[in-house]
mmCIF file of C-alpha atoms in Angstrom:
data_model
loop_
_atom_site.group_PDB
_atom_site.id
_atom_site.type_symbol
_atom_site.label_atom_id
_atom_site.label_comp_id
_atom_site.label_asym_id
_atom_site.label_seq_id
_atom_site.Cartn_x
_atom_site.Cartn_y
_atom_site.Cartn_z
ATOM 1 C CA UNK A 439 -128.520 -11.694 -70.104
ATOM 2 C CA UNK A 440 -128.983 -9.965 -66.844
ATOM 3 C CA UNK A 441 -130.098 -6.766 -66.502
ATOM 4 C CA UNK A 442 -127.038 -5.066 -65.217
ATOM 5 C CA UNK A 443 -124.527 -6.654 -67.815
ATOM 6 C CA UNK A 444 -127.036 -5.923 -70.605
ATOM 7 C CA UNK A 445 -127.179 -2.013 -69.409
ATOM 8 C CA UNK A 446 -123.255 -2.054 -69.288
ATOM 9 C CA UNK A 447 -123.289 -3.295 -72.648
ATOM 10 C CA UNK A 448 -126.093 -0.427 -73.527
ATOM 11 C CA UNK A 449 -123.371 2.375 -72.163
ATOM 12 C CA UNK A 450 -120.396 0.967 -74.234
ATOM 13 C CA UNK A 451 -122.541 0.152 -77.388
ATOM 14 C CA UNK A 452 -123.875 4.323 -77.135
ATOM 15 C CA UNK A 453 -120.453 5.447 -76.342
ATOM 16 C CA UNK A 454 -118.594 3.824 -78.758
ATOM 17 C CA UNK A 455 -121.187 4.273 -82.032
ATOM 18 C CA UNK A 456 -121.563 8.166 -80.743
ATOM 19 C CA UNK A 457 -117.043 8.336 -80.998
ATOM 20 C CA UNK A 458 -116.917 6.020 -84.075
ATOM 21 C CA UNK A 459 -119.434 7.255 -85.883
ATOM 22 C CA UNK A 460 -118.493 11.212 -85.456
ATOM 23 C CA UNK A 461 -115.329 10.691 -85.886
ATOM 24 C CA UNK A 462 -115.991 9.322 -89.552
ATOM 25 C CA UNK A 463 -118.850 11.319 -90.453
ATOM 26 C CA UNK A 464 -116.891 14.964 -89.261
ATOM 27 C CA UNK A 465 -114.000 13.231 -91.489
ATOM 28 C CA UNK A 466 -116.213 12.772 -94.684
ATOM 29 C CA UNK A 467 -118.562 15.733 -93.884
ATOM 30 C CA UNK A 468 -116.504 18.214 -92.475
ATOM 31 C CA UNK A 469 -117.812 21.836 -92.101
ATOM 32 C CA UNK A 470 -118.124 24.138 -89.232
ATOM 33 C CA UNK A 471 -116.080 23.042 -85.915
ATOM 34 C CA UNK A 472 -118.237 22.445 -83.011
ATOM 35 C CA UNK A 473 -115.483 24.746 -80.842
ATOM 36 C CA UNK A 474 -112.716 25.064 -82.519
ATOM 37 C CA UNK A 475 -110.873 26.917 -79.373
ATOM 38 C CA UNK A 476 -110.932 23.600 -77.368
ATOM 39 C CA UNK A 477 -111.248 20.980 -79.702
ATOM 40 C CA UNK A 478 -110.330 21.601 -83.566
ATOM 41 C CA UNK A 479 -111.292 18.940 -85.613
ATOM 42 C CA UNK A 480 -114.120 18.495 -83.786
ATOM 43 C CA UNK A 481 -117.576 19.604 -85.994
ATOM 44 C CA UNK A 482 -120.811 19.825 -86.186
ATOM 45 C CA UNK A 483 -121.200 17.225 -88.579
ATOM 46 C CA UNK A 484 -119.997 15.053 -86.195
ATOM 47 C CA UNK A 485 -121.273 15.430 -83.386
ATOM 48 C CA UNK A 486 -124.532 14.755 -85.292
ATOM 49 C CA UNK A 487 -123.391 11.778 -86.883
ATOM 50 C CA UNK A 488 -121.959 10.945 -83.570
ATOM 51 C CA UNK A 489 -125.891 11.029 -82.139
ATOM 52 C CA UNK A 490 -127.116 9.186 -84.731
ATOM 53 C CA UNK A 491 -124.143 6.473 -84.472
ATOM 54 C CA UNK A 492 -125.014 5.876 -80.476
ATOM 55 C CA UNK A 493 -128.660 6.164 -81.292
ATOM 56 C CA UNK A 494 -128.673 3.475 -83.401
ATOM 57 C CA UNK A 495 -125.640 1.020 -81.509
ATOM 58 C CA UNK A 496 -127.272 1.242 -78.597
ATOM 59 C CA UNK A 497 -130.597 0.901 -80.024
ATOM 60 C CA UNK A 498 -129.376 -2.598 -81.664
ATOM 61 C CA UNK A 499 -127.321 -3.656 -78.715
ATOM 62 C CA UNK A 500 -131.165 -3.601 -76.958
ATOM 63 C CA UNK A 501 -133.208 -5.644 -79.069
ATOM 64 C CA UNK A 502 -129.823 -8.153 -79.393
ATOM 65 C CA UNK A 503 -130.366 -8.673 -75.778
ATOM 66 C CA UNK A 504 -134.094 -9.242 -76.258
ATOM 67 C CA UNK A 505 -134.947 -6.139 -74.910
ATOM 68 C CA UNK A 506 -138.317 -4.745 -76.305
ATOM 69 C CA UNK A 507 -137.026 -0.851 -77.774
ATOM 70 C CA UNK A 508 -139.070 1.733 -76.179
ATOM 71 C CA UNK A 509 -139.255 5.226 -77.065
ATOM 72 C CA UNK A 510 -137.148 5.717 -73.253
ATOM 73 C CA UNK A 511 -134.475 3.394 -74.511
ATOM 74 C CA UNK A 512 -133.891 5.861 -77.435
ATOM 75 C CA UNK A 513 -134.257 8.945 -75.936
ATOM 76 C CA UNK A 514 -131.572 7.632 -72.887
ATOM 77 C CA UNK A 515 -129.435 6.397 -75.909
ATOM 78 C CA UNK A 516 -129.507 10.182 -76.805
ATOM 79 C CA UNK A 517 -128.617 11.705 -73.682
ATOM 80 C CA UNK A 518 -125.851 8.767 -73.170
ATOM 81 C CA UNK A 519 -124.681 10.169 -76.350
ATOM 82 C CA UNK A 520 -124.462 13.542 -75.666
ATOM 83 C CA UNK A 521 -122.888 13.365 -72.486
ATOM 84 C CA UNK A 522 -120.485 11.233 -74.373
ATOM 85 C CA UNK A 523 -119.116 14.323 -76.832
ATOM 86 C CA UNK A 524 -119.776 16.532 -73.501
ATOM 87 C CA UNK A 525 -117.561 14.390 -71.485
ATOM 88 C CA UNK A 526 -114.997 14.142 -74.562
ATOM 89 C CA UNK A 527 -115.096 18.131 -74.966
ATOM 90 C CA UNK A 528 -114.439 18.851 -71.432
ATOM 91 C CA UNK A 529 -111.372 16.733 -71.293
ATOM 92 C CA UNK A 530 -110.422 18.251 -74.149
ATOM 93 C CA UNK A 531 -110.474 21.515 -72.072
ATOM 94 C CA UNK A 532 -108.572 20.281 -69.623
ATOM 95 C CA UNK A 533 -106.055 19.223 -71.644
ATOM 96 C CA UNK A 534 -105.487 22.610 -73.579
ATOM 97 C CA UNK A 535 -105.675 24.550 -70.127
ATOM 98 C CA UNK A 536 -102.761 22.530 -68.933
ATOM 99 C CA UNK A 537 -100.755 22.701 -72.365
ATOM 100 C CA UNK A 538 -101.143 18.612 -72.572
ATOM 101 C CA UNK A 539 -101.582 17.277 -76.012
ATOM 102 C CA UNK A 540 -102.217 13.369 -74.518
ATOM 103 C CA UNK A 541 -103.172 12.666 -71.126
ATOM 104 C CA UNK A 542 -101.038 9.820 -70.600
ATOM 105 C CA UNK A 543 -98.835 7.511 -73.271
ATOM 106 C CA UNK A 544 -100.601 4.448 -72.278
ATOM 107 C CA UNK A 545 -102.579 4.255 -75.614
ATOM 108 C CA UNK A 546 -100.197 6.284 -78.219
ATOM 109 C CA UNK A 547 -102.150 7.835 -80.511
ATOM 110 C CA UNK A 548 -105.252 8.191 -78.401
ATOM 111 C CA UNK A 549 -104.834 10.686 -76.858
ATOM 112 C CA UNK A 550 -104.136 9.265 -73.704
ATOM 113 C CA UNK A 551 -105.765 6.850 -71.726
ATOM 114 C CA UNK A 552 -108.644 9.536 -70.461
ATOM 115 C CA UNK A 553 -109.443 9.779 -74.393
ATOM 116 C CA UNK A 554 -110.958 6.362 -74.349
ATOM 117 C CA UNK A 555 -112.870 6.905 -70.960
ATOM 118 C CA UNK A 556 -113.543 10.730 -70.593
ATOM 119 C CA UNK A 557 -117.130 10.253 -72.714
ATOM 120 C CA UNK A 558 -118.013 6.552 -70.651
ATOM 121 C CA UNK A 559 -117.267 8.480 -67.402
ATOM 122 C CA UNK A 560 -120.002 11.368 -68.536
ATOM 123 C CA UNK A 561 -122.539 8.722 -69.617
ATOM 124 C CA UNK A 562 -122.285 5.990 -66.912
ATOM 125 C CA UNK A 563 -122.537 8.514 -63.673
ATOM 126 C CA UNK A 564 -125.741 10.160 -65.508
ATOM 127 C CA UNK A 565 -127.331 6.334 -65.666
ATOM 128 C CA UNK A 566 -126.410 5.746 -62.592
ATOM 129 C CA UNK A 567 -128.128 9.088 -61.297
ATOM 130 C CA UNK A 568 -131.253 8.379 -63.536
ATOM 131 C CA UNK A 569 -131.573 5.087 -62.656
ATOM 132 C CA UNK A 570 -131.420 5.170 -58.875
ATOM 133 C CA UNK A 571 -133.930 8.334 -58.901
ATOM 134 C CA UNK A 572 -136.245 6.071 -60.833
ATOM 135 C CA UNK A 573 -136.105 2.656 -59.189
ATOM 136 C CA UNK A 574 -133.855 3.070 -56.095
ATOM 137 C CA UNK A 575 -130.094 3.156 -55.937
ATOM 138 C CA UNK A 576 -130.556 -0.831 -55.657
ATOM 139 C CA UNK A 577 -132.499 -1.275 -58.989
ATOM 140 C CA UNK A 578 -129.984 0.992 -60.602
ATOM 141 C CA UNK A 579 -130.256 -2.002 -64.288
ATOM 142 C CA UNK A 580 -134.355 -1.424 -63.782
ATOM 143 C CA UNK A 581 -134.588 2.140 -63.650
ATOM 144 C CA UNK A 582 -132.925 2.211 -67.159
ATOM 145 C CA UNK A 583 -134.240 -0.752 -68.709
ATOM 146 C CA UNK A 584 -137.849 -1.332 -67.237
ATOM 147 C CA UNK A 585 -141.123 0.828 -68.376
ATOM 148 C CA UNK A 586 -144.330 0.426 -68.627
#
């Protein structure tokens, strides 16, 4: 695959196993919320199981594109993954500041279409960033993908 499709497929991979997998471990888990004032269910549990979930997707989304795992790749696959639940709580925020329980009906059930993106949007701008201060705003796939 080429390097900027497989680092596409890196971000979703992270973003999805970080909301999948808190979202089932805060379920089974449970215990103290994470910040209850903007986000209730939301816990601690979670958001750990939530790291490990992106952790590991992204981690086996790497070496499924033949990409030799690196102690970077994992530690990126972290960050991605916290931004994620960062990006998640602070639409979350914006939501209860404006009294909006979904942020549009587009997906019903979701939480609005924003519920699906607000954790991708987080994650992707922050490779972006990293990427382009590593290897130039050209090399963007490199910067991510590429170490010594």
């Amino acid at each position: 695959l080429v390097l900027s499709a497989v680092v596409v497929l890196w971000l979703f991979a992270a973003v999805w196993g970080t909301d999948i997998l808190a979202y089932f471990t805060g379920r089974a888990l449970g215990g103290p919320k994470l910040w209850p004032r903007v986000s209730p269910k939301k816990t601690w549990s979670g958001a750990i199981g939530g790291l490990a979930g992106g952790v590991l997707l992204g981690s086996v989304l790497l070496v499924i594109a033949g990409v030799s795992l690196r102690w970077q790749h994992v530690a990126l696959a972290a960050m991605f993954s916290v931004l994620t639940q960062l990006g998640d709580l602070y639409e979350s925020s914006l939501k209860r500041r404006f009294g909006v329980k979904d942020s549009s009906t587009l997906i019903p059930g979701h939480g609005g279409f924003m519920d699906r993106l607000d954790g991708f949007i987080f994650a992707v701008v922050a490779a972006a960033a990293f990427g382009a201060l590593r290897s130039g705003p050209s090399q963007v796939p490199s910067g991510l993908l590429v170490w010594p």
